[in-house]
Amino acid sequence: MRRTVLPIALTGCALMLAACGLADSRSPLPLPDYMRAKPAEAPALEPPPDARQMVREKLDQVFTAQSNAQHVQVSEARHELRGRGWIACAKAELTSATGKLLGEETYVISINSGVIIDRRRALPEDACDTQTYQPI
């Protein structure tokens, strides 16, 4: 008798545990709301940062000191397509280390939690040429 009771008890426990996985918010079973698992809520997006102020305060993080950035302009921050951060475009008239005028260069800055975490030269897919800029 012991040999049959144990497998039946284990099978019953396994079925009960398996049923717990079916009791989520998309379950077709007619379960009361208090028994259903609650869907995970996405964390709220942080408000858009003031990219102009950030670039003004941390100009050396976007353009090197040797480049002597002039006529710096920054676009409004927009949400990254992938990820939870923000991006903005910054452009300025730059000079090379030898003093030769390089002309206007545009960079994309990545902002996360109110901090500039990365910058890189803008690519066509960044759509920086379609942005509206304001001087810092």
Tab-separated table of C-alpha atoms in Angstrom, residues 1-132:
chain	number	residue	atom	x	y	z
A	1	MET	CA	0.000	0.000	0.000
A	2	ARG	CA	2.873	2.375	0.763
A	3	ARG	CA	4.212	1.895	-2.742
A	4	THR	CA	0.987	3.186	-4.306
A	5	VAL	CA	0.247	6.020	-1.851
A	6	LEU	CA	3.579	7.802	-2.358
A	7	PRO	CA	3.414	7.995	-6.202
A	8	ILE	CA	-0.200	9.155	-6.020
A	9	ALA	CA	0.678	11.850	-3.462
A	10	LEU	CA	3.658	13.025	-5.519
A	11	THR	CA	1.551	13.128	-8.669
A	12	GLY	CA	-1.099	15.177	-6.858
A	13	CYS	CA	1.516	17.649	-5.618
A	14	ALA	CA	2.980	17.983	-9.103
A	15	LEU	CA	-0.450	18.694	-10.584
A	16	MET	CA	-1.182	21.344	-7.964
A	17	LEU	CA	2.137	23.078	-8.638
A	18	ALA	CA	1.554	22.936	-12.385
A	19	ALA	CA	-1.869	24.532	-11.910
A	20	CYS	CA	-0.260	27.488	-10.149
A	21	GLY	CA	1.496	28.382	-13.379
A	22	LEU	CA	-1.835	28.524	-15.210
A	23	ALA	CA	-3.319	31.069	-12.836
A	24	ASP	CA	-1.765	34.131	-14.404
A	25	SER	CA	-3.502	37.181	-15.852
A	26	ARG	CA	-3.918	35.553	-19.293
A	27	SER	CA	-5.306	32.290	-18.007
A	28	PRO	CA	-8.407	30.932	-19.731
A	29	LEU	CA	-9.463	29.367	-16.451
A	30	PRO	CA	-12.335	31.124	-14.655
A	31	LEU	CA	-10.364	32.117	-11.568
A	32	PRO	CA	-11.232	35.056	-9.335
A	33	ASP	CA	-9.007	38.128	-9.742
A	34	TYR	CA	-7.396	37.703	-6.330
A	35	MET	CA	-6.045	34.298	-7.421
A	36	ARG	CA	-4.552	35.521	-10.696
A	37	ALA	CA	-0.939	36.638	-10.931
A	38	LYS	CA	-0.670	40.378	-11.535
A	39	PRO	CA	1.039	41.446	-14.765
A	40	ALA	CA	4.372	43.154	-14.237
A	41	GLU	CA	4.207	46.912	-14.646
A	42	ALA	CA	6.887	48.612	-16.707
A	43	PRO	CA	8.857	51.143	-14.681
A	44	ALA	CA	7.927	54.720	-15.459
A	45	LEU	CA	10.161	56.687	-17.802
A	46	GLU	CA	12.181	59.437	-16.240
A	47	PRO	CA	11.343	62.925	-17.517
A	48	PRO	CA	13.439	64.174	-20.437
A	49	PRO	CA	16.710	65.722	-19.260
A	50	ASP	CA	17.763	69.279	-20.054
A	51	ALA	CA	20.380	68.353	-22.644
A	52	ARG	CA	21.436	71.966	-23.247
A	53	GLN	CA	22.300	72.506	-19.604
A	54	MET	CA	24.100	69.165	-19.381
A	55	VAL	CA	26.270	69.944	-22.416
A	56	ARG	CA	26.944	73.473	-21.111
A	57	GLU	CA	28.110	72.078	-17.759
A	58	LYS	CA	30.064	69.111	-19.210
A	59	LEU	CA	31.269	70.490	-22.536
A	60	ASP	CA	34.572	68.598	-22.182
A	61	GLN	CA	32.667	65.281	-22.097
A	62	VAL	CA	31.180	65.966	-25.531
A	63	PHE	CA	33.967	67.892	-27.272
A	64	THR	CA	37.625	67.625	-26.317
A	65	ALA	CA	39.274	70.737	-24.914
A	66	GLN	CA	41.781	70.775	-27.823
A	67	SER	CA	38.938	71.047	-30.342
A	68	ASN	CA	38.054	74.546	-29.070
A	69	ALA	CA	34.319	74.051	-29.657
A	70	GLN	CA	32.599	77.228	-30.882
A	71	HIS	CA	28.940	77.987	-31.668
A	72	VAL	CA	27.753	74.907	-29.749
A	73	GLN	CA	24.123	73.974	-30.340
A	74	VAL	CA	22.086	71.149	-28.810
A	75	SER	CA	18.792	69.502	-29.784
A	76	GLU	CA	16.060	68.483	-27.360
A	77	ALA	CA	16.531	65.082	-25.742
A	78	ARG	CA	14.452	62.258	-27.195
A	79	HIS	CA	13.892	58.735	-25.953
A	80	GLU	CA	16.288	56.075	-27.252
A	81	LEU	CA	14.737	53.575	-29.628
A	82	ARG	CA	16.352	50.725	-27.722
A	83	GLY	CA	16.702	51.087	-24.021
A	84	ARG	CA	15.413	53.381	-21.338
A	85	GLY	CA	17.785	56.305	-21.782
A	86	TRP	CA	17.718	59.522	-23.791
A	87	ILE	CA	19.743	60.851	-26.697
A	88	ALA	CA	20.373	64.360	-27.977
A	89	CYS	CA	22.422	65.781	-30.819
A	90	ALA	CA	25.123	68.399	-30.254
A	91	LYS	CA	26.970	70.259	-32.983
A	92	ALA	CA	29.771	72.792	-32.950
A	93	GLU	CA	32.506	74.350	-35.047
A	94	LEU	CA	35.694	72.449	-34.173
A	95	THR	CA	39.417	72.983	-34.607
A	96	SER	CA	42.004	70.207	-34.955
A	97	ALA	CA	44.931	69.797	-32.563
A	98	THR	CA	47.153	71.523	-35.146
A	99	GLY	CA	44.837	74.552	-35.260
A	100	LYS	CA	43.219	73.738	-38.609
A	101	LEU	CA	39.484	74.469	-38.809
A	102	LEU	CA	37.568	71.178	-39.075
A	103	GLY	CA	34.179	72.763	-39.637
A	104	GLU	CA	30.892	71.773	-38.068
A	105	GLU	CA	30.760	68.327	-36.466
A	106	THR	CA	27.690	66.664	-34.962
A	107	TYR	CA	27.743	64.205	-32.071
A	108	VAL	CA	25.069	62.071	-30.455
A	109	ILE	CA	25.127	62.072	-26.672
A	110	SER	CA	23.543	59.312	-24.590
A	111	ILE	CA	21.990	60.317	-21.290
A	112	ASN	CA	20.903	57.959	-18.545
A	113	SER	CA	19.710	58.944	-15.059
A	114	GLY	CA	20.645	62.565	-15.679
A	115	VAL	CA	24.268	61.780	-16.626
A	116	ILE	CA	26.020	61.871	-20.016
A	117	ILE	CA	27.230	58.296	-20.344
A	118	ASP	CA	28.488	58.248	-23.937
A	119	ARG	CA	29.067	60.344	-27.016
A	120	ARG	CA	29.855	59.454	-30.587
A	121	ARG	CA	29.919	61.062	-33.995
A	122	ALA	CA	26.417	61.226	-35.489
A	123	LEU	CA	25.409	58.806	-38.233
A	124	PRO	CA	22.663	59.380	-40.851
A	125	GLU	CA	20.317	56.980	-39.022
A	126	ASP	CA	20.527	59.182	-35.905
A	127	ALA	CA	18.446	61.791	-37.772
A	128	CYS	CA	20.370	64.670	-36.237
A	129	ASP	CA	19.919	66.667	-39.451
A	130	THR	CA	16.154	66.762	-38.823
A	131	GLN	CA	16.430	68.088	-35.261
A	132	THR	CA	15.894	71.655	-34.081
